[in-house]
């Protein structure tokens, strides 16, 4: 069985060696003789490391690549097979895994609603829209085109003003996410707002996407106008769809592939 390998890169005055990771754990003291480590490099073992070729530590997740030791470390930071973080934003969830594992985790542990299809029609109701906290309202997972997408809807403070925001994230890498597009629409009283864009990968954290304002943003006054009535209760209906961009073999122009 293959295992991750750390090369000794530091040594104490007595010649004992250890890797940079362990150096931080032992508070800069040699675990063998208790001498202070300082910044002495083990040049001989660094040369040995340069000659080694090792598998990516995510080989058991499907990565077939083999690299020289120092190139391996750079690759692992961006490896497409590295685990994904849980996309649930309602809590600081530390679970990581591949996409099938995280889908099951969202369904079973976070009780997230799962839908099949590429269109959505959701109604969001809040009895007191003036109480806006930095909290996620809803996460829904959609399965279409053989992929999974996370639809987020939440309320938060943007400067001094409360806003509502909806956006879509793709459960996969950024390169795959660019193959899809989506639209969101909200309206009422003869007015509407429409957003079209490319879903962001779940490699980008929920907060990063939200803080970049990459989605449908609704100011509170506009949201209350859409809600109608006495403007004291929030009643928003957000609709939308997901489609896959396909290139026409005749013209080379991208055309949308809509699921039924």
Tab-separated table of C-alpha atoms in Angstrom:
chain	number	residue	atom	x	y	z
A	1	UNK	CA	0.000	0.000	0.000
A	2	UNK	CA	1.353	3.412	-0.936
A	3	UNK	CA	1.606	6.124	1.670
A	4	UNK	CA	2.415	9.814	1.717
A	5	UNK	CA	6.140	10.463	2.196
A	6	UNK	CA	7.785	13.434	3.891
A	7	UNK	CA	11.460	14.026	3.190
A	8	UNK	CA	13.743	15.102	6.099
A	9	UNK	CA	14.651	18.689	5.247
A	10	UNK	CA	16.130	19.955	8.554
A	11	UNK	CA	18.731	18.735	11.007
A	12	UNK	CA	20.008	19.644	14.447
A	13	UNK	CA	23.651	20.331	15.387
A	14	UNK	CA	24.086	16.620	16.166
A	15	UNK	CA	22.955	15.547	12.691
A	16	UNK	CA	19.462	14.251	13.548
A	17	UNK	CA	17.001	14.918	10.729
A	18	UNK	CA	13.264	15.526	10.487
A	19	UNK	CA	10.775	16.959	7.996
A	20	UNK	CA	9.442	20.513	8.012
A	21	UNK	CA	6.003	19.368	9.201
A	22	UNK	CA	7.424	17.611	12.253
A	23	UNK	CA	9.704	20.560	12.958
A	24	UNK	CA	6.703	22.749	13.757
A	25	UNK	CA	5.147	20.055	15.925
A	26	UNK	CA	8.177	19.639	18.200
A	27	UNK	CA	8.459	23.393	18.831
A	28	UNK	CA	11.840	23.646	17.100
A	29	UNK	CA	13.492	21.121	19.438
A	30	UNK	CA	15.136	17.930	18.179
A	31	UNK	CA	12.991	15.004	19.429
A	32	UNK	CA	16.110	12.840	19.758
A	33	UNK	CA	18.616	15.014	21.645
A	34	UNK	CA	16.403	18.006	22.575
A	35	UNK	CA	18.839	20.470	20.997
A	36	UNK	CA	17.444	23.561	19.293
A	37	UNK	CA	17.002	22.916	15.586
A	38	UNK	CA	17.700	26.358	14.143
A	39	UNK	CA	17.608	26.701	10.359
A	40	UNK	CA	20.104	24.028	9.354
A	41	UNK	CA	19.097	22.423	6.054
A	42	UNK	CA	19.842	18.800	5.266
A	43	UNK	CA	21.224	19.376	1.763
A	44	UNK	CA	22.106	15.734	1.139
A	45	UNK	CA	18.545	14.561	1.719
A	46	UNK	CA	17.178	17.483	-0.282
A	47	UNK	CA	19.205	16.183	-3.238
A	48	UNK	CA	17.807	12.699	-2.653
A	49	UNK	CA	14.275	14.156	-2.608
A	50	UNK	CA	14.851	15.817	-5.971
A	51	UNK	CA	15.605	12.419	-7.521
A	52	UNK	CA	12.502	10.676	-6.176
A	53	UNK	CA	9.299	10.206	-8.172
A	54	UNK	CA	6.216	9.640	-6.063
A	55	UNK	CA	2.475	9.157	-6.685
A	56	UNK	CA	0.036	11.920	-5.825
A	57	UNK	CA	-1.363	11.427	-2.328
A	58	UNK	CA	-4.840	11.358	-3.904
A	59	UNK	CA	-4.031	8.250	-5.955
A	60	UNK	CA	-6.715	6.305	-4.054
A	61	UNK	CA	-9.272	8.881	-5.261
A	62	UNK	CA	-8.278	8.322	-8.874
A	63	UNK	CA	-5.263	10.530	-9.599
A	64	UNK	CA	-2.807	8.549	-11.783
A	65	UNK	CA	-0.006	11.139	-11.765
A	66	UNK	CA	3.575	10.573	-10.578
A	67	UNK	CA	5.877	13.538	-9.906
A	68	UNK	CA	9.306	14.454	-8.608
A	69	UNK	CA	8.948	15.113	-4.895
A	70	UNK	CA	8.837	18.916	-4.935
A	71	UNK	CA	6.583	19.050	-8.004
A	72	UNK	CA	4.285	16.575	-6.243
A	73	UNK	CA	3.633	19.039	-3.412
A	74	UNK	CA	2.652	21.804	-5.861
A	75	UNK	CA	0.398	19.440	-7.802
A	76	UNK	CA	-1.439	18.186	-4.703
A	77	UNK	CA	-2.512	21.723	-3.818
A	78	UNK	CA	-4.506	21.930	-7.082
A	79	UNK	CA	-5.133	18.252	-7.907
A	80	UNK	CA	-8.556	17.741	-9.499
A	81	UNK	CA	-8.964	14.562	-7.445
A	82	UNK	CA	-8.468	16.260	-4.068
A	83	UNK	CA	-11.542	16.040	-1.801
A	84	UNK	CA	-14.213	18.727	-1.841
A	85	UNK	CA	-15.366	20.609	1.238
A	86	UNK	CA	-18.984	20.248	2.278
A	87	UNK	CA	-20.928	23.031	0.465
A	88	UNK	CA	-23.474	23.454	3.278
A	89	UNK	CA	-23.260	27.049	4.487
A	90	UNK	CA	-25.582	26.960	7.492
A	91	UNK	CA	-22.767	25.748	9.763
A	92	UNK	CA	-19.017	25.363	9.692
A	93	UNK	CA	-19.090	21.754	8.503
A	94	UNK	CA	-15.645	20.143	8.310
A	95	UNK	CA	-16.684	17.084	6.266
A	96	UNK	CA	-14.731	16.479	3.041
A	97	UNK	CA	-15.108	13.852	0.329
A	98	UNK	CA	-15.902	13.175	-3.301
A	99	UNK	CA	-19.144	14.363	-4.880
A	100	UNK	CA	-21.250	11.167	-4.357
A	101	UNK	CA	-20.211	11.097	-0.700
A	102	UNK	CA	-21.067	14.779	-0.187
A	103	UNK	CA	-24.451	14.420	-1.901
A	104	UNK	CA	-25.339	11.620	0.519
A	105	UNK	CA	-23.954	13.689	3.407
A	106	UNK	CA	-26.091	16.719	2.460
A	107	UNK	CA	-29.197	14.536	2.176
A	108	UNK	CA	-28.727	12.441	5.315
A	109	UNK	CA	-26.910	14.743	7.738
A	110	UNK	CA	-28.022	18.241	6.726
A	111	UNK	CA	-31.494	17.135	5.515
A	112	UNK	CA	-31.126	19.184	2.330
A	113	UNK	CA	-33.955	18.996	-0.213
A	114	UNK	CA	-33.016	17.015	-3.327
A	115	UNK	CA	-34.668	17.605	-6.699
A	116	UNK	CA	-34.316	15.983	-10.110
A	117	UNK	CA	-34.555	18.369	-13.064
A	118	UNK	CA	-33.051	21.600	-14.291
A	119	UNK	CA	-35.854	24.054	-13.494
A	120	UNK	CA	-36.802	25.446	-10.120
A	121	UNK	CA	-39.664	27.420	-8.676
A	122	UNK	CA	-39.242	28.236	-4.988
A	123	UNK	CA	-41.151	30.510	-2.648
A	124	UNK	CA	-39.335	32.160	0.246
A	125	UNK	CA	-41.422	33.587	3.082
A	126	UNK	CA	-40.279	35.507	6.161
A	127	UNK	CA	-42.705	37.064	8.608
A	128	UNK	CA	-40.331	39.828	9.737
A	129	UNK	CA	-38.014	40.839	6.880
A	130	UNK	CA	-36.452	43.607	9.014
A	131	UNK	CA	-34.647	40.993	11.096
A	132	UNK	CA	-31.768	40.213	8.781
A	133	UNK	CA	-28.854	38.203	10.083
A	134	UNK	CA	-25.846	36.717	8.306
A	135	UNK	CA	-27.520	33.337	8.028
A	136	UNK	CA	-28.326	31.029	5.171
A	137	UNK	CA	-32.016	30.543	4.522
A	138	UNK	CA	-32.027	27.613	2.187
A	139	UNK	CA	-29.852	25.181	0.249
A	140	UNK	CA	-31.407	22.941	-2.396
A	141	UNK	CA	-29.558	20.371	-4.511
A	142	UNK	CA	-30.571	19.728	-8.139
A	143	UNK	CA	-29.574	16.707	-10.222
A	144	UNK	CA	-29.554	17.237	-13.976
A	145	UNK	CA	-27.287	16.426	-16.938
A	146	UNK	CA	-25.760	13.764	-14.676
A	147	UNK	CA	-24.370	16.488	-12.364
A	148	UNK	CA	-25.305	18.101	-9.047
A	149	UNK	CA	-25.911	21.804	-8.435
A	150	UNK	CA	-26.429	23.727	-5.170
A	151	UNK	CA	-28.950	26.563	-5.154
A	152	UNK	CA	-28.336	28.992	-2.277
A	153	UNK	CA	-30.753	31.638	-1.058
A	154	UNK	CA	-30.007	33.830	1.934
A	155	UNK	CA	-30.267	37.182	3.663
A	156	UNK	CA	-27.280	39.206	4.828
A	157	UNK	CA	-26.105	42.762	5.434
A	158	UNK	CA	-24.425	44.478	2.484
A	159	UNK	CA	-22.882	47.514	4.128
A	160	UNK	CA	-25.738	49.087	6.067
A	161	UNK	CA	-28.461	47.638	3.861
A	162	UNK	CA	-30.049	44.189	4.165
A	163	UNK	CA	-30.208	42.239	0.919
A	164	UNK	CA	-31.377	38.837	-0.330
A	165	UNK	CA	-29.227	36.809	-2.680
A	166	UNK	CA	-29.649	33.658	-4.763
A	167	UNK	CA	-26.812	31.906	-6.592
A	168	UNK	CA	-25.888	28.504	-7.988
A	169	UNK	CA	-22.764	26.409	-7.356
A	170	UNK	CA	-21.638	23.407	-9.380
A	171	UNK	CA	-20.576	20.274	-7.498
A	172	UNK	CA	-17.376	19.721	-9.451
A	173	UNK	CA	-14.335	21.606	-10.691
A	174	UNK	CA	-14.286	25.037	-12.312
A	175	UNK	CA	-13.447	23.708	-15.790
A	176	UNK	CA	-16.579	21.538	-15.743
A	177	UNK	CA	-18.701	24.347	-14.301
A	178	UNK	CA	-18.013	26.464	-17.386
A	179	UNK	CA	-19.983	23.962	-19.481
A	180	UNK	CA	-23.221	25.103	-17.799
A	181	UNK	CA	-25.250	28.283	-17.471
A	182	UNK	CA	-28.222	29.230	-15.351
A	183	UNK	CA	-30.827	31.941	-14.964
A	184	UNK	CA	-32.711	33.257	-11.933
A	185	UNK	CA	-35.815	35.419	-11.988
A	186	UNK	CA	-37.776	37.161	-9.243
A	187	UNK	CA	-40.619	39.625	-9.626
A	188	UNK	CA	-44.062	40.902	-8.786
A	189	UNK	CA	-46.379	43.845	-9.343
A	190	UNK	CA	-45.481	43.929	-13.032
A	191	UNK	CA	-41.724	44.134	-12.425
A	192	UNK	CA	-38.961	41.523	-12.529
A	193	UNK	CA	-35.237	41.042	-12.026
A	194	UNK	CA	-33.347	38.465	-14.119
A	195	UNK	CA	-29.853	37.090	-13.567
A	196	UNK	CA	-27.884	34.892	-15.970
A	197	UNK	CA	-24.458	33.479	-15.312
A	198	UNK	CA	-22.166	30.492	-14.999
A	199	UNK	CA	-22.367	28.470	-11.787
A	200	UNK	CA	-19.324	28.716	-9.570
A	201	UNK	CA	-17.514	25.555	-8.537
A	202	UNK	CA	-17.862	24.371	-4.940
A	203	UNK	CA	-14.067	24.667	-4.897
A	204	UNK	CA	-14.900	28.334	-4.239
A	205	UNK	CA	-16.282	28.657	-0.736
A	206	UNK	CA	-19.835	29.779	-0.169
A	207	UNK	CA	-18.585	32.981	1.444
A	208	UNK	CA	-16.241	33.757	-1.445
A	209	UNK	CA	-19.085	33.490	-3.962
A	210	UNK	CA	-21.451	35.493	-1.786
A	211	UNK	CA	-18.944	38.259	-1.076
A	212	UNK	CA	-18.139	38.566	-4.799
A	213	UNK	CA	-21.868	39.288	-5.388
A	214	UNK	CA	-21.884	36.711	-8.191
A	215	UNK	CA	-25.616	36.053	-8.258
A	216	UNK	CA	-29.092	37.573	-8.108
A	217	UNK	CA	-29.111	40.333	-5.456
A	218	UNK	CA	-32.409	41.837	-4.307
A	219	UNK	CA	-32.474	44.972	-2.147
A	220	UNK	CA	-34.960	44.768	0.735
A	221	UNK	CA	-37.195	47.594	-0.524
A	222	UNK	CA	-37.410	45.912	-3.923
A	223	UNK	CA	-38.042	42.534	-2.273
A	224	UNK	CA	-40.928	44.009	-0.267
A	225	UNK	CA	-42.297	45.632	-3.432
A	226	UNK	CA	-42.230	42.244	-5.156
A	227	UNK	CA	-43.969	40.723	-2.114
A	228	UNK	CA	-47.006	42.999	-2.487
A	229	UNK	CA	-49.574	43.492	0.254
A	230	UNK	CA	-48.710	45.788	3.159
A	231	UNK	CA	-44.929	45.282	2.649
A	232	UNK	CA	-44.605	43.806	6.159
A	233	UNK	CA	-44.027	40.202	5.103
A	234	UNK	CA	-41.497	38.867	2.638
A	235	UNK	CA	-42.979	36.617	-0.037
A	236	UNK	CA	-40.526	36.036	-2.863
A	237	UNK	CA	-40.892	33.521	-5.660
A	238	UNK	CA	-37.591	32.709	-7.347
A	239	UNK	CA	-37.688	30.723	-10.582
A	240	UNK	CA	-34.899	29.611	-12.843
A	241	UNK	CA	-33.326	26.946	-14.990
A	242	UNK	CA	-29.980	25.302	-15.733
A	243	UNK	CA	-28.751	24.474	-19.212
A	244	UNK	CA	-25.663	22.966	-20.794
A	245	UNK	CA	-23.730	24.867	-23.422
A	246	UNK	CA	-23.031	22.762	-26.515
A	247	UNK	CA	-21.058	23.706	-29.597
A	248	UNK	CA	-22.755	23.303	-32.963
A	249	UNK	CA	-20.606	21.064	-35.212
A	250	UNK	CA	-21.701	23.056	-38.279
A	251	UNK	CA	-21.131	26.620	-37.052
A	252	UNK	CA	-18.916	26.200	-33.987
A	253	UNK	CA	-21.340	28.466	-32.085
A	254	UNK	CA	-22.433	27.461	-28.577
A	255	UNK	CA	-26.114	26.562	-28.358
A	256	UNK	CA	-28.029	25.814	-25.149
A	257	UNK	CA	-29.065	22.221	-24.417
A	258	UNK	CA	-32.192	22.396	-22.279
A	259	UNK	CA	-33.303	19.388	-20.272
A	260	UNK	CA	-36.932	18.417	-20.405
